[in-house]
mmCIF file of C-alpha atoms in Angstrom:
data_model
loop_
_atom_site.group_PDB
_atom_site.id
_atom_site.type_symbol
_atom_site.label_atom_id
_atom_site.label_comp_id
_atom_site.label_asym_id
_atom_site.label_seq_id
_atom_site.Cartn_x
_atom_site.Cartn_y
_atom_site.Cartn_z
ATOM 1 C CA UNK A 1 -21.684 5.996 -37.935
ATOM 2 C CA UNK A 2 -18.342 6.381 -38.724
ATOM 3 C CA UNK A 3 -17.889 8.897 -35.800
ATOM 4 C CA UNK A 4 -19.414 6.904 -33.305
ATOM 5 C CA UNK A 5 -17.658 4.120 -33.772
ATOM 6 C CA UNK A 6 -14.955 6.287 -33.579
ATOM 7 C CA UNK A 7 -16.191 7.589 -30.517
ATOM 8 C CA UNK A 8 -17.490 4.614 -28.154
ATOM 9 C CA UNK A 9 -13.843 3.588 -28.206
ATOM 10 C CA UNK A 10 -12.838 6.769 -26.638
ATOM 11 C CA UNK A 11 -15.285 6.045 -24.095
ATOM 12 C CA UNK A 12 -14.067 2.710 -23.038
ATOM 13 C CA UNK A 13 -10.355 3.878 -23.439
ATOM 14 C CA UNK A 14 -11.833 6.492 -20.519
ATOM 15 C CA UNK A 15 -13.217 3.940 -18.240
ATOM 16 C CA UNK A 16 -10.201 1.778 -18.766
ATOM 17 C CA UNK A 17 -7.573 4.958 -17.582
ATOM 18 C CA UNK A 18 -10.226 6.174 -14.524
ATOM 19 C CA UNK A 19 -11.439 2.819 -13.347
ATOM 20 C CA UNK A 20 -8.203 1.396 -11.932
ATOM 21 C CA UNK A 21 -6.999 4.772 -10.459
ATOM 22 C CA UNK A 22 -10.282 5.576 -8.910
ATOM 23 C CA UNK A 23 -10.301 1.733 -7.354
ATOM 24 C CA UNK A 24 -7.019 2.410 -6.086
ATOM 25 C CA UNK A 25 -7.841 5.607 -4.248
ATOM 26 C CA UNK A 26 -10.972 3.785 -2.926
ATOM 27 C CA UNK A 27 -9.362 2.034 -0.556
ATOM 28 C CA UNK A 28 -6.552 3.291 1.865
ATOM 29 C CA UNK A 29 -5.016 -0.390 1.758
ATOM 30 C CA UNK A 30 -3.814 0.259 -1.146
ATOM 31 C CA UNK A 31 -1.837 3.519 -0.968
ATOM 32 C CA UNK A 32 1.760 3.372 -1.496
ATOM 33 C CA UNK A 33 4.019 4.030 1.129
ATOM 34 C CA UNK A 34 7.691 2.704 -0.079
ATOM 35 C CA UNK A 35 9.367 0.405 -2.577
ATOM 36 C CA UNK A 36 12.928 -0.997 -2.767
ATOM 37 C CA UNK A 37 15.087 -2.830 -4.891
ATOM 38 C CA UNK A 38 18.200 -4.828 -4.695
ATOM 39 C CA UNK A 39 21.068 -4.200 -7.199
ATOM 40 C CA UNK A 40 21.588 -7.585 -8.030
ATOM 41 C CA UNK A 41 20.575 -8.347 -11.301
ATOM 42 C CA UNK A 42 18.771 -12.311 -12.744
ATOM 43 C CA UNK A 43 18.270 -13.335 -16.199
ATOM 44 C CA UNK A 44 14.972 -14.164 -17.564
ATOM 45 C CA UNK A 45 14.027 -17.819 -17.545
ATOM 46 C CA UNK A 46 16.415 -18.408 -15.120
ATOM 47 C CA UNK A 47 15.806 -21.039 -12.328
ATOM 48 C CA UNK A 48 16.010 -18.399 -9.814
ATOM 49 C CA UNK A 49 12.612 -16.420 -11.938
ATOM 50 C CA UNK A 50 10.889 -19.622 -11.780
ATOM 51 C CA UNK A 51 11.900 -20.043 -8.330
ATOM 52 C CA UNK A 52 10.519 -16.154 -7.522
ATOM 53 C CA UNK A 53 7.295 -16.937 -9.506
ATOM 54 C CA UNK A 54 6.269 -19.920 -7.450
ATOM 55 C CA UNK A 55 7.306 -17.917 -4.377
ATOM 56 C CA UNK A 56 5.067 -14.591 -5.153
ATOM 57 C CA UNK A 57 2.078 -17.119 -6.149
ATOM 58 C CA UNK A 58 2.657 -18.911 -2.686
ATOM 59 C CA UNK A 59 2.337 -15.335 -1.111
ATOM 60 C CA UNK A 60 -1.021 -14.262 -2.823
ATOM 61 C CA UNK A 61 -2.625 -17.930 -2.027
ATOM 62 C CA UNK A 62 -1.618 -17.781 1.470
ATOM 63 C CA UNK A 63 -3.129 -14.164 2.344
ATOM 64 C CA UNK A 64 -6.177 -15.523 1.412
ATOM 65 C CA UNK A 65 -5.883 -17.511 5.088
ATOM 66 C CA UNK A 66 -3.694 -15.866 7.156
ATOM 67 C CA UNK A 67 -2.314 -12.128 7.701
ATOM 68 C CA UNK A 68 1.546 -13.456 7.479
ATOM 69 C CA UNK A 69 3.382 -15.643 6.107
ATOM 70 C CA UNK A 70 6.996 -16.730 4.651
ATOM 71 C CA UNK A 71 8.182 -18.954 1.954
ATOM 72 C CA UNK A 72 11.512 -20.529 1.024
ATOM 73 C CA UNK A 73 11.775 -21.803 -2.268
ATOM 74 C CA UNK A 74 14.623 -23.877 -2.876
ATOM 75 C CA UNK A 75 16.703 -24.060 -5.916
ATOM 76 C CA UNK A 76 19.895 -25.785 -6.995
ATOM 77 C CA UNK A 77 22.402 -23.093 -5.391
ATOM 78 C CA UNK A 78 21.988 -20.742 -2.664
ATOM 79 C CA UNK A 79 22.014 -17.481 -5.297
ATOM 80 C CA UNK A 80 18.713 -19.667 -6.725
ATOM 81 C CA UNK A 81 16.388 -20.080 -3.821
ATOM 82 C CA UNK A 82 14.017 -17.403 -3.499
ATOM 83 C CA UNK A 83 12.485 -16.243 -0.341
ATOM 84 C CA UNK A 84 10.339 -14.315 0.921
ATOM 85 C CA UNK A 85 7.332 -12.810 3.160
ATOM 86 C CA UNK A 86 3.859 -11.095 3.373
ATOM 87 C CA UNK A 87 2.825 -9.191 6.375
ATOM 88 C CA UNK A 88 -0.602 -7.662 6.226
ATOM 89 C CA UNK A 89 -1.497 -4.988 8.576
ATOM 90 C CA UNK A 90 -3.201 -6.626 11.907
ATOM 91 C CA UNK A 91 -6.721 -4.743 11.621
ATOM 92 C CA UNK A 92 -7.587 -6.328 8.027
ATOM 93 C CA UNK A 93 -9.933 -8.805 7.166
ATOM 94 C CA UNK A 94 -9.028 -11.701 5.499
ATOM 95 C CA UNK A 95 -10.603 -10.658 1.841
ATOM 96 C CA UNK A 96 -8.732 -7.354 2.352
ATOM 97 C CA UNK A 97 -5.784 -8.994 3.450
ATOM 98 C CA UNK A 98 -6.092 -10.935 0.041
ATOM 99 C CA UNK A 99 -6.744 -7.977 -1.904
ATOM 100 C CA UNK A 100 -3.605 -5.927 -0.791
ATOM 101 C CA UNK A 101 -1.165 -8.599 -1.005
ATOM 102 C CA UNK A 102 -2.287 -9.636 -4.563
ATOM 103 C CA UNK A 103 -1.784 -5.613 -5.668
ATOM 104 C CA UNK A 104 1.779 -5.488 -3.939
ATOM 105 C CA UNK A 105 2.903 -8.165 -5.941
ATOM 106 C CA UNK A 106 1.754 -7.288 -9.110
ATOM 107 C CA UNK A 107 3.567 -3.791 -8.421
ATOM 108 C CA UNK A 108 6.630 -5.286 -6.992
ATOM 109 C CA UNK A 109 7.600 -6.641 -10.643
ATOM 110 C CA UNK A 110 7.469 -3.608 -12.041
ATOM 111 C CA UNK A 111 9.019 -1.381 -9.439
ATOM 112 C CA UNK A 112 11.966 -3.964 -9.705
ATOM 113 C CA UNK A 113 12.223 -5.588 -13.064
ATOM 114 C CA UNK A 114 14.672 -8.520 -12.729
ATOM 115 C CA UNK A 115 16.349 -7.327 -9.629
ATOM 116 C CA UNK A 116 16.762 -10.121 -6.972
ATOM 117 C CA UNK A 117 15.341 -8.876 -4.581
ATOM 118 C CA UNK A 118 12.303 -6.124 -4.083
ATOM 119 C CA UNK A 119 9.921 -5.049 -1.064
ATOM 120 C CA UNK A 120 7.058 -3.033 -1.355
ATOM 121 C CA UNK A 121 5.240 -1.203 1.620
ATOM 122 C CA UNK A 122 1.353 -0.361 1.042
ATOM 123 C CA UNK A 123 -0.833 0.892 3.630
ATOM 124 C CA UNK A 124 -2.539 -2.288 3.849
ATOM 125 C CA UNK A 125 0.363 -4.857 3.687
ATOM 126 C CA UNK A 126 4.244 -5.311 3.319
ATOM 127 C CA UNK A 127 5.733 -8.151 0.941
ATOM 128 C CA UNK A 128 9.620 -8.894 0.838
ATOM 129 C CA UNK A 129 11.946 -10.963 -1.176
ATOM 130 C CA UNK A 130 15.036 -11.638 -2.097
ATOM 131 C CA UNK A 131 17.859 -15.125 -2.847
ATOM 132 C CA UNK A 132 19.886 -13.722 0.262
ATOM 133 C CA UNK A 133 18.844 -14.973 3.754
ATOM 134 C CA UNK A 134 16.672 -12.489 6.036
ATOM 135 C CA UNK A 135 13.785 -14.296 7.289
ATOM 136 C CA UNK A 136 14.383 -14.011 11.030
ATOM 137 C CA UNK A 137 16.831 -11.521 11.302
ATOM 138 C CA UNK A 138 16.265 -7.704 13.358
ATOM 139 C CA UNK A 139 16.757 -5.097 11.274
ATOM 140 C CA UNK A 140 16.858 -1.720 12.811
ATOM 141 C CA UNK A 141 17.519 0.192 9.365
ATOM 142 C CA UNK A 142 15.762 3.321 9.000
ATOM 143 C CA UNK A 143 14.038 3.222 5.363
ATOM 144 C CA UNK A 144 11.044 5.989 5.429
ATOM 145 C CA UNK A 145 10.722 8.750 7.849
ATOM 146 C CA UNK A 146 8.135 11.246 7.599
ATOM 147 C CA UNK A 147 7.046 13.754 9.445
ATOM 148 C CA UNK A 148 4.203 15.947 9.210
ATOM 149 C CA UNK A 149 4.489 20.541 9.810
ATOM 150 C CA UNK A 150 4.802 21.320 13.335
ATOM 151 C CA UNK A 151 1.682 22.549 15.021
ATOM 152 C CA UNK A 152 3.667 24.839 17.294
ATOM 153 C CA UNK A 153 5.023 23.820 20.984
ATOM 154 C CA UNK A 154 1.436 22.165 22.478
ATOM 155 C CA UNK A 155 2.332 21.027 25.822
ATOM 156 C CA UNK A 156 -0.949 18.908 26.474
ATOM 157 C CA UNK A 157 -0.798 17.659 22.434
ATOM 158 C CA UNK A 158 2.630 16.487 22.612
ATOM 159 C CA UNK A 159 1.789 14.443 26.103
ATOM 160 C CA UNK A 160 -1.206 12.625 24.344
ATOM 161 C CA UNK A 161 0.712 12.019 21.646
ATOM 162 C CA UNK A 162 3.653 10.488 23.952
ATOM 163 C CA UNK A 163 0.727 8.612 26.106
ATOM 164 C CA UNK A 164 -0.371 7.219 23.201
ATOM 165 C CA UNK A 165 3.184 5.982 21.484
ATOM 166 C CA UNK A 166 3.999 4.472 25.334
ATOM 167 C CA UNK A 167 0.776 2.565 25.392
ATOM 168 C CA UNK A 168 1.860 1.591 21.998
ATOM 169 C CA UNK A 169 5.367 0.307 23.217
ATOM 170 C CA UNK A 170 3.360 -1.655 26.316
ATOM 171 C CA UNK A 171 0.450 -2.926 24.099
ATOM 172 C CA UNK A 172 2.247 -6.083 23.794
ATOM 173 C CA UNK A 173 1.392 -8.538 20.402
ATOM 174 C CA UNK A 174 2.761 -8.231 16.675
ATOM 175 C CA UNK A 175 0.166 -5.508 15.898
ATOM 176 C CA UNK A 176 -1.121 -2.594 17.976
ATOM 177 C CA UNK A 177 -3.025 0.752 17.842
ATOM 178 C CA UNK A 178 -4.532 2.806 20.179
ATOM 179 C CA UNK A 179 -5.495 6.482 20.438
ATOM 180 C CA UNK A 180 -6.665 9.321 22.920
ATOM 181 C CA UNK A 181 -8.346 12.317 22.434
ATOM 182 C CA UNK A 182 -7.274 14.187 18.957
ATOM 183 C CA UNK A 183 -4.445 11.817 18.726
ATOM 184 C CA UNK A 184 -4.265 7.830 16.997
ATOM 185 C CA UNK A 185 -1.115 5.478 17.011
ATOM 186 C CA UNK A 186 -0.665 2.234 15.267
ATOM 187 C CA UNK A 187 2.701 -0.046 14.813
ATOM 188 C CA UNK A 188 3.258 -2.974 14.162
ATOM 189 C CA UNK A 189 6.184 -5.899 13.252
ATOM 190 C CA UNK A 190 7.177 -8.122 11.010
ATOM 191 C CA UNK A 191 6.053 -12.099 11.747
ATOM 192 C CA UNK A 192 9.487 -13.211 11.153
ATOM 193 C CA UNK A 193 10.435 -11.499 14.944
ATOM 194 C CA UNK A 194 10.381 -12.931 18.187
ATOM 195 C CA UNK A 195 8.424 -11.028 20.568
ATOM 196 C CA UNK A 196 11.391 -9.933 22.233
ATOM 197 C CA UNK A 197 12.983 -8.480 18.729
ATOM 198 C CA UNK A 198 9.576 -6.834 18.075
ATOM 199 C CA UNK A 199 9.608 -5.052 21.306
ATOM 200 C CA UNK A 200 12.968 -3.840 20.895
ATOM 201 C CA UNK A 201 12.415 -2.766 17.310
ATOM 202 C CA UNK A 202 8.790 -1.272 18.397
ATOM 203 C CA UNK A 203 10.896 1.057 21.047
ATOM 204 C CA UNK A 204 13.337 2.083 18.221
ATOM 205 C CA UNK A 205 10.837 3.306 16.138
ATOM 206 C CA UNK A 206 8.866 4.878 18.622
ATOM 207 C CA UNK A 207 11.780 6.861 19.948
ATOM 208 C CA UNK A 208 13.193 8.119 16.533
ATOM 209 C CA UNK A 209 9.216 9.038 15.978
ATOM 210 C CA UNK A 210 9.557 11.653 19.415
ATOM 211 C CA UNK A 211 12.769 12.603 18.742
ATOM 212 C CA UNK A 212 12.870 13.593 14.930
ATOM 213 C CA UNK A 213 9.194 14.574 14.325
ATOM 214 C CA UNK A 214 8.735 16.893 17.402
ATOM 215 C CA UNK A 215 5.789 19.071 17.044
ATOM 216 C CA UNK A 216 4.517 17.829 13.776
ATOM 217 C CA UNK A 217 0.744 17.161 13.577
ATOM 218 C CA UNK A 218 1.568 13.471 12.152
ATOM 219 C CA UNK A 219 4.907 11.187 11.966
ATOM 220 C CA UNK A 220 5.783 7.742 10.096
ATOM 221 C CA UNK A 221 8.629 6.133 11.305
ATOM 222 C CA UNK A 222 9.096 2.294 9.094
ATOM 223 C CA UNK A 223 12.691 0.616 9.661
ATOM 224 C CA UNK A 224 13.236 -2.408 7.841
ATOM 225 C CA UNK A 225 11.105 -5.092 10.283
ATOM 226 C CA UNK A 226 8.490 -2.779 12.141
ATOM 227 C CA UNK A 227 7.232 0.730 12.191
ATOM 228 C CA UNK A 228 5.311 2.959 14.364
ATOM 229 C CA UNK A 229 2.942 5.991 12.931
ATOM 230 C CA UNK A 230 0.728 8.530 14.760
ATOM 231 C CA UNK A 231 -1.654 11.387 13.757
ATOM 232 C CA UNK A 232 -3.687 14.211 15.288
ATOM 233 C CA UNK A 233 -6.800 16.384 13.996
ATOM 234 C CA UNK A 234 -4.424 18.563 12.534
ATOM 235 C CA UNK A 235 -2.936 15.971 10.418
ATOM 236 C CA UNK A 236 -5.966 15.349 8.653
ATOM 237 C CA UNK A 237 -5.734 17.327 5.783
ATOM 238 C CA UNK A 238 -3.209 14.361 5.029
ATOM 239 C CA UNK A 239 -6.208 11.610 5.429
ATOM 240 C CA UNK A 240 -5.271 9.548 2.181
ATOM 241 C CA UNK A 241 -2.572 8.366 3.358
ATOM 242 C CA UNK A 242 -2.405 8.694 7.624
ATOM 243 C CA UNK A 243 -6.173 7.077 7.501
ATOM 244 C CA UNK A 244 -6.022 3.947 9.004
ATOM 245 C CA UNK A 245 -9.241 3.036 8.623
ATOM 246 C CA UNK A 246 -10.591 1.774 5.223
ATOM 247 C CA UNK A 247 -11.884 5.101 2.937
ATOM 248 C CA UNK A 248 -14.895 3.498 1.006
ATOM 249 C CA UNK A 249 -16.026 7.178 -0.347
ATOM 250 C CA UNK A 250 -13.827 6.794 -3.720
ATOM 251 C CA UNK A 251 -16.632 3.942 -4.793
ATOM 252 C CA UNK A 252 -19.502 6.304 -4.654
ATOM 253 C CA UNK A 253 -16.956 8.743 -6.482
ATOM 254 C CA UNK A 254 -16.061 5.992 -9.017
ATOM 255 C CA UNK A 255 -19.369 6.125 -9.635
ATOM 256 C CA UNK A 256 -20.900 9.044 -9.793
ATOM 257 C CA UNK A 257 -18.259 9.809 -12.487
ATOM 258 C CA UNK A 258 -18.815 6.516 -14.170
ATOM 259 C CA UNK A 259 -22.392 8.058 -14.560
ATOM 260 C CA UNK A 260 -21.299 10.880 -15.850
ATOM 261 C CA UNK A 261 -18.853 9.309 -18.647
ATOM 262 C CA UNK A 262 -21.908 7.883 -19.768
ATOM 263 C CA UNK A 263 -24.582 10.549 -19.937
ATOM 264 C CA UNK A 264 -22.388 12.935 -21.767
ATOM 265 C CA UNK A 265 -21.789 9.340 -24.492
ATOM 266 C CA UNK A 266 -25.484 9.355 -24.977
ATOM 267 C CA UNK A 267 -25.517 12.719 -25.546
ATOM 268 C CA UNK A 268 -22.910 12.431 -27.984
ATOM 269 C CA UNK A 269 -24.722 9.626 -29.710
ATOM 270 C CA UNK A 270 -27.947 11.995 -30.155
ATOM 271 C CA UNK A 271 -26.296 14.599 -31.711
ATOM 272 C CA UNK A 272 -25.027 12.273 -34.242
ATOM 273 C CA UNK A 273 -28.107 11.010 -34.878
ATOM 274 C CA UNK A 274 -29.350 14.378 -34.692
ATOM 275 C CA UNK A 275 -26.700 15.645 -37.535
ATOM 276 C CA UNK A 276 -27.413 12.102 -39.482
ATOM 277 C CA UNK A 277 -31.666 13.137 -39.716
ATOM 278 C CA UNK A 278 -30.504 16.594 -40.729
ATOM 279 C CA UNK A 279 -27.790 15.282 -43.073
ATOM 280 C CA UNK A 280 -30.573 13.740 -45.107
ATOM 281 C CA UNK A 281 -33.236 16.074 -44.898
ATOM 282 C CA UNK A 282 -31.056 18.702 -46.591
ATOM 283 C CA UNK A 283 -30.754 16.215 -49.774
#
């Protein structure tokens, strides 16, 4: 007994390390994509952490109802108020809306322990904030660029691809995606924009995109207030994390191998009891 108590501990302590990374593979909402952190420093229990708690709660209740929002939470000097936003990505439903932006900000604190200001990009949803005014403002800055291995020079591939990033830059609204063929294209802006500002930032992106990833099979291109993406067929092998479409095969993973965890603890169970009979059939 003393080894299986031993034992169904281990078990647990399994289920608690696999279960949260297998739930956070399930879905491709959740997938990281960047994190940032300002360099200015606040103190614990200061009025500007109470400030940031109220704002990040405000953020989670609010993408329970809506797919953006922003907050300013006012404190007794401008280095005390706290704001900040939540942008979820226009394709989500409201649950998974909820879901992302909940996971983004508990990750944020981490990520940027006491720092001022922190954003976090997931697949699913953006959040921002920071005690220095940005709600409202363009902001062109480049902060991920990646770009998949060339496929070669395609002359048809890289004309569906452009098709598809200039029906993106005419789709018109906050959020767009469209695709032809082999080839799938999504961007999308931050709510704090006017249309005009999205459009302009939308064409940015979209034109670093052609320019800097060429021939490759799949490009991101986020700057700080929109970001445009694309993938072909050949990008694929990259799905995690250039799917755009929520990936609900990790649950049956999760478990089958939760299945598994436990068979092979009953089995473990009879061979104690197995050694226990024998243990007192030899006295």
């Amino acid at each position: 007994m003393a080894s299986l108590r031993k034992t169904l501990p281990l078990f647990f302590g399994l289920l608690a390390a696999t279960g949260p990374w297998l739930c956070s593979a399930s879905s491709a909402t959740d997938t990281f994509v960047y994190g940032g952190c300002s360099q200015q420093k606040f103190s614990p229990a200061s009025p500007y952490e109470s400030n940031l708690n109220s704002l990040l709660t405000s953020l989670v209740n609010s993408a329970t109802y809506s797919s953006y929002n922003n907050f300013t939470i006012m404190g007794s000097s401008s280095s005390d108020t706290a704001r900040g936003l939540f942008q979820c990505r226009g394709d989500l439903s409201m649950p998974d809306c909820a879901t992302c932006v909940a996971r983004a900000v508990s990750q944020v604190g981490p990520l940027c322990p006491y720092t001022c200001g922190g954003a976090l990009q997931l697949a699913g949803c953006y959040i921002k904030y920071d005690n220095v005014s940005f709600l409202g403002q363009e902001d062109k800055t480049v902060v991920l660029k990646k770009c998949g291995p060339s496929e070669g020079y395609n002359t048809e591939g890289i004309s569906r691809r452009d098709a598809v990033l200039t029906e993106l830059l005419g789709g018109g609204g906050y959020f767009r995606a469209g695709g032809s063929v082999d080839v799938q294209g999504m961007g999308q802006c931050v709510g704090d924009l006017t249309v005009s500002e999205c459009q302009d930032c939308l064409g940015t992106a979209i034109g670093r995109l052609k320019n800097d990833c060429g021939t490759a099979v799949f490009g991101d291109m986020f700057l700080t207030k929109c970001y445009a993406r694309y993938s072909t067929d050949g990008g694929k092998y990259n799905a995690k994390s250039h799917n755009y479409k929520t990936n609900y095969g990790g649950e049956r993973t999760f478990a089958i191998i939760i299945g598994l965890l436990a068979a092979v603890v009953l089995l473990i169970i009879f061979l104690l009891f197995l050694r226990g009979v024998c243990s007192r059939g030899g006295k």
